[in-house]
């Protein structure tokens, strides 16, 4: 995961020159848009009462673990209609013994712009566990979201008891991933039996005993090693047995057969056949695309799909990943982040099982070449109806400036604004000083934590306090958010396809599993509407096959839709800051 040599820089400059005409043509083809709405992000962490600090466990031994950072999750754990916040923490190592016990942190949303630490009461601190990522899903369909926390050596499954507390049910469930190094995880219903299954991305075969010296042998120059120094591990797929236990079907399904160096994953239907597939970002390894065969098995279509490598055939340092329909054709496109001197890649879904690298033609190009992209999330931050891209950045090597003078360890967030039809421009500098304050960004998750239609951002920063960015977008554009409540389908409605028609404009989204990098975002599906103030219809196709077609859908609000029943009553209190 270390920075790439300057030879890569030369290759990128050459590619840039060859692609300039494509970028110009793409920008000229963008249709006229409404006047942009000014947006400002404000970091309210201090006033919100968030005191969590991520411990990097940094040591002179340069343990590979140290550089990974940890994830963050939004979840409504008590079902009061407000998004709560969970930060994953690290743990002690052979080379690092913290003065105080390290714990992950669960913060309850008080509904007034502040949060209260409920970790001890909830029982989700995970003391002694070297945490990495987090996935949120209601695995037993009881109406309360559960937590799966990945980590080095083992993972933890916390069952939500529905009374503000959680119970560690890892041993009973059989999902400990014992002896592995799990990074990201995600919930989805791969066999559509109405129960959420679990995918776990495992990373490298590293241990303190297998930690060679990398970098120059002089004071201050020891560096974290590259992933090429280690063998990869294998992906895990756990099938839900409907009784609180899971069966490891990794090899039987085909998902666990290839070696991987898994970092981020997104679980969604990429070929519109009604069955969820698996896309995974791998570090210096071919990215994965597993096609769901509808019989409990998957086919590895990574190479033939075009998603495995860059346009020029290179396997890059894949980390964060997300999927969205960026151009309005009804198909999910894929974005994957990479390190400095590489490009963050946007892959267009061709609708025939293949993807085309449109990084340059989309306008993204080399605009972030000196940044190390870590986490990524599609977010319509200005509610204009087009999914934008927010990305957390930060070099993996804390002394990177000793090796590359153009690169910094701490880096600003990045926002690519979708101009329409999948063409982007960099918009970071217009979003306020808090947005572009350099940080060692790692996990990133988005949520409407004020319940006002404005998607905010939480970033877990390595060795530092997190960022909690409030979106001050205002009310110039309209919006809708949808909470799914499955009945025949899994309770979270993961795998559902939502088709919204507003004044003749059609937008399609899916309830996806995974996304970002070791993090979990607001499960509610968010639609920006721009200036359109009327919704003609909202059609939801559930994993069970049931279709709900809703008309007279209100705008500028959050609705709960229950499978087979339509819109139902659910609290979504507006948050008013103190």
Coordinates of C-alpha atoms in Angstrom, one line a residue:
X1 CA 0.0 0.0 0.0
X2 CA 3.0 2.3 -0.1
X3 CA 3.2 5.1 -2.7
X4 CA 4.1 4.2 -6.2
X5 CA 7.4 5.1 -7.7
X6 CA 7.7 8.1 -9.9
X7 CA 7.8 6.0 -13.0
X8 CA 4.1 5.6 -12.6
X9 CA 3.8 9.4 -12.7
X10 CA 5.4 9.4 -16.2
X11 CA 2.9 6.8 -17.4
X12 CA 0.0 8.8 -16.1
X13 CA 1.2 12.0 -17.8
X14 CA 1.4 10.1 -21.0
X15 CA -2.1 8.7 -20.6
X16 CA -3.4 12.2 -19.7
X17 CA -2.1 13.7 -22.9
X18 CA -3.6 10.9 -25.0
X19 CA -7.0 11.4 -23.2
X20 CA -7.3 15.2 -23.2
X21 CA -9.5 15.2 -26.3
X22 CA -11.9 12.7 -24.6
X23 CA -12.3 14.9 -21.6
X24 CA -13.0 18.0 -23.7
X25 CA -15.6 16.1 -25.7
X26 CA -17.2 14.8 -22.6
X27 CA -17.6 18.2 -21.0
X28 CA -19.1 19.6 -24.2
X29 CA -21.7 16.9 -24.2
X30 CA -23.0 17.7 -20.8
X31 CA -26.6 19.0 -21.0
X32 CA -27.5 22.3 -19.4
X33 CA -28.1 22.1 -15.7
X34 CA -30.0 24.1 -13.2
X35 CA -27.9 26.9 -11.5
X36 CA -25.7 25.2 -8.9
X37 CA -26.8 25.4 -5.3
X38 CA -24.1 26.6 -2.9
X39 CA -23.2 24.0 -0.3
X40 CA -21.0 24.4 2.8
X41 CA -19.9 21.6 5.1
X42 CA -19.2 22.4 8.8
X43 CA -17.4 20.1 11.2
X44 CA -19.6 20.0 14.3
X45 CA -17.7 17.2 16.1
X46 CA -16.8 19.3 19.2
X47 CA -20.2 20.8 19.7
X48 CA -21.9 17.5 19.0
X49 CA -20.0 15.9 21.9
X50 CA -17.9 13.4 20.0
X51 CA -14.8 12.7 22.0
X52 CA -13.6 9.5 20.4
X53 CA -10.0 9.5 19.2
X54 CA -8.7 6.8 16.9
X55 CA -5.5 5.2 18.2
X56 CA -3.1 4.4 15.4
X57 CA -1.1 2.0 17.7
X58 CA 2.0 3.4 16.0
X59 CA 5.3 1.9 16.9
X60 CA 8.9 1.8 15.6
X61 CA 8.2 -1.7 14.3
X62 CA 6.0 -0.3 11.6
X63 CA 3.4 -3.1 12.0
X64 CA 1.3 -3.3 8.8
X65 CA -1.8 -3.1 11.0
X66 CA -1.0 0.4 12.1
X67 CA -1.6 2.1 8.8
X68 CA -5.0 0.7 8.0
X69 CA -7.1 3.0 10.2
X70 CA -10.6 1.9 11.2
X71 CA -14.2 2.3 10.0
X72 CA -17.3 4.2 11.0
X73 CA -21.0 3.3 10.8
X74 CA -24.3 5.1 10.9
X75 CA -27.2 3.1 12.3
X76 CA -30.5 3.7 14.1
X77 CA -29.8 1.2 16.8
X78 CA -32.8 2.1 19.0
X79 CA -35.3 2.7 16.1
X80 CA -36.2 6.2 17.2
X81 CA -35.8 7.6 13.7
X82 CA -32.4 9.2 14.3
X83 CA -29.1 8.0 12.9
X84 CA -26.6 7.0 15.6
X85 CA -22.9 6.7 15.1
X86 CA -20.4 4.0 15.8
X87 CA -16.6 4.3 15.6
X88 CA -14.3 1.3 15.3
X89 CA -11.2 1.3 17.5
X90 CA -7.9 -0.6 17.3
X91 CA -6.3 -2.6 20.1
X92 CA -3.0 -3.5 21.8
X93 CA -0.2 -5.2 19.8
X94 CA 3.1 -6.9 20.7
X95 CA 4.8 -3.6 20.0
X96 CA 2.2 -1.2 21.5
X97 CA 0.6 -1.2 24.9
X98 CA -1.8 1.7 25.4
X99 CA -1.9 3.5 28.8
X100 CA -5.7 3.0 28.9
X101 CA -7.9 0.3 27.4
X102 CA -9.0 0.9 23.8
X103 CA -12.6 0.7 23.0
X104 CA -14.9 1.3 20.0
X105 CA -17.6 3.9 20.6
X106 CA -21.4 4.0 20.1
X107 CA -22.9 7.5 20.2
X108 CA -26.6 8.0 20.5
X109 CA -28.2 10.8 18.5
X110 CA -30.0 13.1 21.0
X111 CA -32.1 14.9 18.3
X112 CA -30.7 18.3 19.1
X113 CA -27.4 18.2 17.2
X114 CA -25.5 16.4 20.0
X115 CA -24.6 12.8 20.7
X116 CA -24.1 10.9 24.0
X117 CA -21.6 8.0 24.4
X118 CA -23.7 4.9 25.1
X119 CA -20.8 2.4 24.5
X120 CA -20.7 1.0 28.1
X121 CA -24.4 0.6 28.4
X122 CA -24.7 -0.9 24.9
X123 CA -21.8 -3.3 25.5
X124 CA -20.1 -2.8 22.1
X125 CA -16.7 -1.5 23.1
X126 CA -14.8 -4.6 22.0
X127 CA -11.9 -4.0 24.4
X128 CA -8.8 -6.0 23.4
X129 CA -10.1 -6.6 19.9
X130 CA -8.0 -4.9 17.2
X131 CA -11.0 -3.6 15.2
X132 CA -11.0 -2.7 11.5
X133 CA -14.3 -2.3 9.9
X134 CA -18.0 -2.5 10.6
X135 CA -21.1 -3.8 8.7
X136 CA -24.7 -3.1 9.9
X137 CA -27.6 -5.4 9.2
X138 CA -30.7 -7.0 10.9
X139 CA -29.6 -10.6 10.5
X140 CA -32.5 -12.1 12.5
X141 CA -35.3 -9.9 11.1
X142 CA -36.4 -8.6 14.6
X143 CA -36.4 -4.9 13.5
X144 CA -33.2 -3.8 15.2
X145 CA -29.9 -3.5 13.3
X146 CA -27.0 -5.7 14.5
X147 CA -23.2 -4.9 14.2
X148 CA -20.5 -7.0 12.7
X149 CA -17.1 -5.6 13.6
X150 CA -14.1 -7.0 11.5
X151 CA -10.6 -7.1 12.8
X152 CA -7.2 -8.7 13.0
X153 CA -7.3 -12.2 14.3
X154 CA -11.1 -12.4 14.7
X155 CA -14.3 -10.5 14.1
X156 CA -17.3 -9.8 16.5
X157 CA -21.0 -10.1 15.8
X158 CA -23.1 -8.0 18.2
X159 CA -26.8 -8.9 18.4
X160 CA -29.1 -5.9 19.1
X161 CA -31.4 -6.8 22.0
X162 CA -33.8 -4.1 21.2
X163 CA -33.4 -2.4 24.6
X164 CA -30.3 -0.3 23.9
X165 CA -28.0 -3.2 24.6
X166 CA -26.1 -5.7 22.5
X167 CA -24.9 -9.3 23.1
X168 CA -21.7 -10.8 21.6
X169 CA -23.1 -13.8 19.7
X170 CA -20.0 -14.5 17.6
X171 CA -19.3 -18.0 18.9
X172 CA -22.9 -19.2 18.5
X173 CA -23.3 -17.6 15.1
X174 CA -20.1 -19.1 13.8
X175 CA -18.8 -16.0 12.1
X176 CA -15.6 -15.3 14.1
X177 CA -13.4 -15.4 11.0
X178 CA -10.8 -16.8 13.4
X179 CA -7.2 -16.3 12.6
X180 CA -7.9 -14.1 9.6
X181 CA -7.4 -10.4 9.0
X182 CA -10.8 -9.0 8.0
X183 CA -11.2 -5.5 6.6
X184 CA -14.6 -4.8 5.1
X185 CA -17.8 -6.8 5.4
X186 CA -21.3 -6.5 4.0
X187 CA -24.8 -8.0 4.5
X188 CA -27.0 -9.1 1.6
X189 CA -29.4 -11.9 0.8
X190 CA -27.6 -13.8 -1.9
X191 CA -30.2 -16.7 -2.2
X192 CA -33.2 -14.4 -1.6
X193 CA -34.6 -16.6 1.2
X194 CA -35.5 -13.5 3.2
X195 CA -32.5 -13.6 5.6
X196 CA -29.3 -11.6 5.4
X197 CA -26.1 -13.4 4.6
X198 CA -22.6 -12.1 5.3
X199 CA -19.6 -11.4 3.1
X200 CA -16.2 -10.8 4.8
X201 CA -13.2 -9.4 2.9
X202 CA -9.9 -10.7 4.2
X203 CA -6.7 -9.0 3.5
X204 CA -3.1 -10.2 3.9
X205 CA -1.3 -13.1 5.6
X206 CA 0.7 -10.8 7.9
X207 CA 1.8 -11.2 11.5
X208 CA 4.3 -9.5 13.8
X209 CA 6.6 -12.4 13.1
X210 CA 6.3 -11.7 9.4
X211 CA 7.1 -8.0 9.4
X212 CA 10.3 -7.3 7.4
X213 CA 12.1 -4.0 7.3
X214 CA 11.0 -1.8 4.4
X215 CA 12.4 1.5 3.3
X216 CA 15.9 2.9 3.8
X217 CA 17.9 1.7 6.7
X218 CA 18.5 5.1 8.4
X219 CA 16.7 6.9 11.2
X220 CA 13.2 7.9 10.4
X221 CA 13.1 6.2 7.1
X222 CA 11.7 2.8 8.0
X223 CA 8.4 2.4 6.1
X224 CA 5.3 0.3 6.0
X225 CA 5.8 -2.5 3.5
X226 CA 3.8 -2.9 0.3
X227 CA 1.2 -5.7 0.0
X228 CA 3.3 -7.5 -2.6
X229 CA 5.5 -8.6 0.4
X230 CA 2.7 -10.9 1.6
X231 CA 0.3 -13.5 0.3
X232 CA -3.3 -12.7 0.2
X233 CA -6.1 -14.4 2.1
X234 CA -9.6 -15.6 1.0
X235 CA -13.0 -14.1 1.0
X236 CA -15.6 -15.6 3.4
X237 CA -19.3 -16.0 2.6
X238 CA -21.6 -17.1 5.5
X239 CA -25.1 -18.3 4.8
X240 CA -27.8 -17.4 7.3
X241 CA -29.5 -20.5 8.8
X242 CA -32.5 -18.6 10.1
X243 CA -31.8 -19.7 13.7
X244 CA -29.0 -17.3 14.7
X245 CA -26.3 -19.4 13.2
X246 CA -24.4 -19.3 9.9
X247 CA -22.8 -21.8 7.6
X248 CA -19.5 -21.1 5.9
X249 CA -20.2 -21.6 2.2
X250 CA -17.2 -19.7 0.9
X251 CA -15.7 -22.6 -1.1
X252 CA -18.9 -24.2 -2.1
X253 CA -20.2 -20.9 -3.5
X254 CA -16.9 -20.2 -5.3
X255 CA -16.5 -16.9 -3.6
X256 CA -13.7 -18.1 -1.3
X257 CA -11.6 -19.9 -3.9
X258 CA -9.4 -17.2 -5.4
X259 CA -6.7 -15.6 -3.4
X260 CA -7.6 -12.0 -2.5
X261 CA -6.3 -8.9 -0.9
X262 CA -9.7 -7.5 -0.1
X263 CA -10.2 -3.9 1.1
X264 CA -13.7 -2.7 0.2
X265 CA -16.8 -4.3 -1.2
X266 CA -20.2 -3.5 -2.6
X267 CA -23.1 -6.0 -2.9
X268 CA -25.6 -5.2 -5.6
X269 CA -27.3 -6.4 -8.8
X270 CA -24.9 -5.3 -11.5
X271 CA -26.6 -7.0 -14.5
X272 CA -30.2 -6.3 -13.6
X273 CA -31.2 -10.0 -13.4
X274 CA -32.8 -9.5 -9.9
X275 CA -30.0 -11.3 -8.0
X276 CA -27.2 -9.6 -6.0
X277 CA -23.6 -9.9 -7.1
X278 CA -20.3 -9.1 -5.3
X279 CA -17.8 -6.5 -6.3
X280 CA -14.6 -6.1 -4.3
X281 CA -11.6 -3.8 -4.4
X282 CA -8.3 -5.6 -4.0
X283 CA -5.0 -4.1 -3.1
X284 CA -2.5 -4.5 -6.0
X285 CA -4.5 -7.5 -7.0
X286 CA -7.3 -8.0 -9.6
X287 CA -10.6 -6.5 -8.4
X288 CA -13.3 -9.1 -8.1
X289 CA -16.8 -9.3 -9.7
X290 CA -18.7 -12.4 -8.7
X291 CA -21.8 -13.0 -10.7
X292 CA -24.7 -14.7 -8.8
X293 CA -25.7 -17.9 -10.6
X294 CA -29.1 -18.0 -8.7
X295 CA -28.3 -21.5 -7.3
X296 CA -26.1 -20.6 -4.4
X297 CA -22.9 -20.3 -6.4
X298 CA -21.1 -17.5 -8.1
X299 CA -19.0 -17.2 -11.2
X300 CA -15.8 -15.2 -11.1
X301 CA -16.3 -12.7 -14.0
X302 CA -13.6 -10.3 -12.7
X303 CA -11.3 -10.4 -15.8
X304 CA -13.9 -10.7 -18.5
X305 CA -16.0 -7.9 -17.0
X306 CA -13.2 -5.3 -17.3
X307 CA -13.5 -4.4 -13.6
X308 CA -10.4 -6.3 -12.5
X309 CA -7.9 -3.8 -13.8
X310 CA -7.4 -0.3 -15.1
X311 CA -7.9 0.7 -18.7
X312 CA -4.2 0.0 -19.4
X313 CA -4.4 -3.4 -17.7
X314 CA -2.8 -2.6 -14.3
X315 CA -3.8 -4.0 -11.0
X316 CA -3.8 -0.9 -8.7
X317 CA -4.1 -0.4 -5.0
X318 CA -7.8 -0.8 -4.7
X319 CA -9.3 0.4 -1.4
X320 CA -12.7 2.0 -1.3
X321 CA -15.5 1.1 -3.6
X322 CA -19.1 2.1 -4.2
X323 CA -21.7 1.8 -7.0
X324 CA -24.4 4.1 -8.4
X325 CA -26.2 5.0 -11.6
X326 CA -24.1 8.1 -12.4
X327 CA -25.5 8.6 -15.9
X328 CA -29.2 7.8 -15.6
X329 CA -29.3 4.6 -17.7
X330 CA -30.6 2.4 -14.9
X331 CA -27.4 0.5 -14.4
X332 CA -25.0 0.6 -11.5
X333 CA -21.5 2.0 -12.3
X334 CA -18.5 1.4 -10.1
X335 CA -15.9 3.7 -8.5
X336 CA -12.7 2.5 -6.9
X337 CA -10.1 4.5 -5.1
X338 CA -6.4 4.1 -5.4
X339 CA -3.1 5.5 -4.0
X340 CA -1.1 8.4 -5.1
X341 CA 0.5 8.3 -8.6
X342 CA -2.5 6.1 -9.6
X343 CA -5.9 7.1 -10.8
X344 CA -9.2 6.7 -9.0
X345 CA -11.2 4.7 -11.5
X346 CA -14.8 5.1 -12.7
X347 CA -16.1 2.0 -14.5
X348 CA -19.2 2.5 -16.7
X349 CA -21.7 -0.4 -16.7
X350 CA -22.3 -1.4 -20.3
X351 CA -25.3 -3.6 -19.5
X352 CA -23.9 -6.7 -21.0
X353 CA -21.8 -7.9 -18.0
X354 CA -18.9 -5.7 -18.9
X355 CA -17.5 -2.4 -17.7
X356 CA -15.6 0.3 -19.5
X357 CA -13.0 2.5 -17.7
X358 CA -14.3 6.0 -18.2
X359 CA -12.0 7.8 -15.7
X360 CA -10.9 10.3 -18.3
X361 CA -14.0 10.7 -20.4
X362 CA -16.0 11.3 -17.2
X363 CA -13.9 14.3 -16.4
X364 CA -12.3 12.7 -13.3
X365 CA -9.0 12.0 -15.0
X366 CA -5.9 12.8 -13.1
X367 CA -7.4 15.4 -10.8
X368 CA -6.5 13.5 -7.6
X369 CA -3.2 12.0 -8.8
X370 CA -1.3 13.2 -5.7
X371 CA -3.9 12.0 -3.2
X372 CA -4.2 8.6 -1.7
X373 CA -7.8 7.7 -2.1
X374 CA -9.1 5.5 0.8
X375 CA -12.9 5.5 1.3
X376 CA -15.5 6.6 -1.2
X377 CA -19.3 7.1 -1.2
X378 CA -21.7 8.2 -3.8
X379 CA -23.7 11.1 -2.3
X380 CA -26.1 13.6 -3.9
X381 CA -24.8 16.4 -1.6
X382 CA -26.7 19.2 -3.4
X383 CA -29.9 17.3 -4.1
X384 CA -29.8 18.1 -7.8
X385 CA -30.7 14.5 -8.7
X386 CA -27.3 13.3 -9.7
X387 CA -25.0 11.1 -7.5
X388 CA -21.7 12.9 -6.7
X389 CA -18.5 11.3 -5.3
X390 CA -17.1 12.1 -1.8
X391 CA -13.7 10.5 -1.1
X392 CA -11.6 10.3 2.1
X393 CA -7.8 10.6 1.4
X394 CA -4.6 10.1 3.4
X395 CA -1.3 8.5 2.6
X396 CA -0.7 5.0 4.0
X397 CA 2.9 5.8 4.9
X398 CA 3.2 8.5 7.6
X399 CA 6.7 9.5 6.5
X400 CA 5.8 9.5 2.8
X401 CA 7.2 13.0 2.3
X402 CA 10.7 11.6 2.8
X403 CA 10.2 9.6 -0.3
X404 CA 7.9 11.7 -2.4
X405 CA 8.2 15.5 -1.9
X406 CA 5.0 16.1 -3.8
X407 CA 2.9 14.0 -1.4
X408 CA 1.6 14.7 2.1
X409 CA 0.6 12.3 4.8
X410 CA -2.6 14.2 5.7
X411 CA -4.8 15.1 2.8
X412 CA -8.1 16.9 2.3
X413 CA -11.4 15.3 1.4
X414 CA -12.4 15.2 -2.3
X415 CA -15.7 15.9 -3.9
X416 CA -16.5 15.3 -7.5
X417 CA -19.7 17.0 -8.5
X418 CA -21.8 15.2 -11.1
X419 CA -22.7 17.8 -13.8
X420 CA -25.2 15.4 -15.4
X421 CA -25.1 12.2 -17.3
X422 CA -22.0 11.0 -15.4
X423 CA -19.7 13.9 -16.1
X424 CA -17.8 15.3 -13.1
X425 CA -15.8 18.3 -12.0
X426 CA -13.8 18.7 -8.8
X427 CA -15.8 20.8 -6.3
X428 CA -13.9 20.4 -3.1
X429 CA -12.6 23.9 -2.7
X430 CA -16.1 25.4 -2.8
X431 CA -17.4 23.4 0.2
X432 CA -15.7 25.3 3.0
X433 CA -12.4 25.1 5.0
X434 CA -13.6 22.2 7.2
X435 CA -14.2 20.1 4.1
X436 CA -10.6 20.6 2.8
X437 CA -8.8 20.5 6.1
X438 CA -6.0 17.8 5.7
X439 CA -6.6 14.6 7.7
X440 CA -5.3 11.0 7.6
X441 CA -8.7 9.9 6.3
X442 CA -9.7 6.2 6.6
X443 CA -13.3 5.1 7.1
X444 CA -16.1 7.3 5.7
X445 CA -19.8 7.0 5.9
X446 CA -22.7 9.3 4.9
X447 CA -26.1 10.0 6.6
X448 CA -28.9 12.4 6.9
X449 CA -28.3 12.7 10.6
X450 CA -30.4 15.9 10.9
X451 CA -33.4 14.3 9.0
X452 CA -33.6 17.4 6.8
X453 CA -32.6 15.9 3.4
X454 CA -29.0 17.0 3.7
X455 CA -26.5 14.2 3.5
X456 CA -23.7 14.7 6.0
X457 CA -20.4 12.9 6.4
X458 CA -18.5 11.1 9.2
X459 CA -14.8 10.3 8.7
X460 CA -12.7 8.2 11.0
X461 CA -9.2 9.6 10.9
X462 CA -6.0 7.7 11.7
X463 CA -4.5 8.7 15.1
X464 CA -6.9 11.6 15.4
X465 CA -10.4 12.8 16.3
X466 CA -13.0 12.0 13.6
X467 CA -14.8 14.6 11.4
X468 CA -18.5 15.1 11.6
X469 CA -19.5 17.3 8.7
X470 CA -22.9 18.9 8.7
X471 CA -24.3 19.6 5.2
X472 CA -25.6 23.2 5.0
X473 CA -27.3 22.8 1.6
X474 CA -30.5 24.7 2.4
X475 CA -33.8 24.1 0.8
X476 CA -33.3 25.3 -2.8
X477 CA -33.7 21.7 -4.1
X478 CA -36.2 19.0 -3.3
X479 CA -35.6 15.5 -2.0
X480 CA -37.0 12.2 -0.8
X481 CA -35.7 9.5 1.5
X482 CA -37.1 6.0 1.8
X483 CA -36.7 3.5 4.7
X484 CA -37.4 0.0 3.6
X485 CA -39.2 -2.5 5.8
X486 CA -39.2 -6.0 4.4
X487 CA -41.7 -8.7 5.3
X488 CA -41.3 -11.6 2.9
X489 CA -37.9 -10.1 2.0
X490 CA -35.2 -9.5 4.6
X491 CA -36.3 -6.8 7.1
X492 CA -33.7 -4.2 5.8
X493 CA -34.9 -4.6 2.2
X494 CA -31.3 -5.1 1.0
X495 CA -31.4 -6.0 -2.7
X496 CA -34.5 -3.9 -3.4
X497 CA -34.6 -1.8 -6.6
X498 CA -36.3 1.6 -6.4
X499 CA -37.4 3.4 -9.5
X500 CA -38.6 7.0 -8.9
X501 CA -40.3 9.1 -11.6
X502 CA -40.5 12.8 -11.1
X503 CA -42.0 15.1 -13.7
X504 CA -40.9 12.7 -16.4
X505 CA -37.3 12.2 -15.1
X506 CA -36.5 8.6 -14.0
X507 CA -33.9 7.7 -11.3
X508 CA -33.0 4.2 -10.2
X509 CA -31.2 3.1 -7.1
X510 CA -30.7 -0.1 -5.1
X511 CA -30.5 -1.0 -1.4
X512 CA -26.9 -2.2 -1.4
X513 CA -24.7 -4.0 1.1
X514 CA -21.1 -2.9 2.0
X515 CA -19.8 0.2 0.2
X516 CA -17.0 2.7 1.1
X517 CA -14.0 1.3 3.0
X518 CA -14.7 -0.7 6.2
X519 CA -17.8 1.5 6.9
X520 CA -21.6 1.5 6.8
X521 CA -23.8 4.4 5.7
X522 CA -27.4 5.5 6.3
X523 CA -29.6 2.6 5.1
X524 CA -32.3 5.0 3.9
X525 CA -32.4 5.5 0.1
X526 CA -31.9 9.2 -0.8
X527 CA -33.2 10.8 -3.9
X528 CA -32.3 14.4 -4.8
X529 CA -35.0 16.0 -7.0
X530 CA -33.6 19.3 -8.0
X531 CA -36.3 21.8 -8.8
X532 CA -38.9 19.1 -9.4
X533 CA -41.6 19.4 -6.7
X534 CA -43.8 16.4 -7.7
X535 CA -43.2 12.7 -7.7
X536 CA -45.2 10.8 -10.3
X537 CA -44.5 7.4 -8.9
X538 CA -42.1 5.3 -6.8
X539 CA -41.9 1.6 -7.8
X540 CA -40.1 -0.7 -5.4
X541 CA -39.2 -4.2 -6.5
X542 CA -38.4 -6.3 -3.4
X543 CA -36.0 -9.3 -3.3
X544 CA -39.1 -11.5 -2.9
X545 CA -40.3 -10.4 -6.3
X546 CA -43.2 -8.4 -4.8
X547 CA -43.7 -4.9 -6.4
X548 CA -45.1 -1.9 -4.6
X549 CA -46.1 1.0 -6.9
X550 CA -46.7 4.2 -4.9
X551 CA -48.3 7.4 -6.2
X552 CA -49.0 10.6 -4.4
X553 CA -45.6 10.4 -2.7
X554 CA -44.7 13.5 -0.7
X555 CA -41.5 15.4 -1.3
X556 CA -39.0 16.9 1.2
X557 CA -39.6 14.2 3.7
X558 CA -38.6 10.7 4.9
X559 CA -41.0 7.9 4.4
X560 CA -41.1 4.3 5.6
X561 CA -42.4 1.8 3.0
X562 CA -43.4 -1.7 4.2
X563 CA -43.4 -4.5 1.7
X564 CA -46.9 -5.1 0.6
X565 CA -48.4 -2.3 2.7
X566 CA -47.0 0.9 1.2
X567 CA -46.2 3.9 3.2
X568 CA -46.5 3.3 7.0
X569 CA -46.1 5.5 10.0
X570 CA -42.6 5.7 11.4
X571 CA -40.9 8.5 13.5
X572 CA -38.3 10.7 11.7
X573 CA -38.0 13.7 14.0
X574 CA -36.4 16.8 12.6
X575 CA -33.2 17.7 14.5
X576 CA -32.9 21.3 15.7
X577 CA -29.5 22.3 17.0
X578 CA -29.1 23.9 20.3

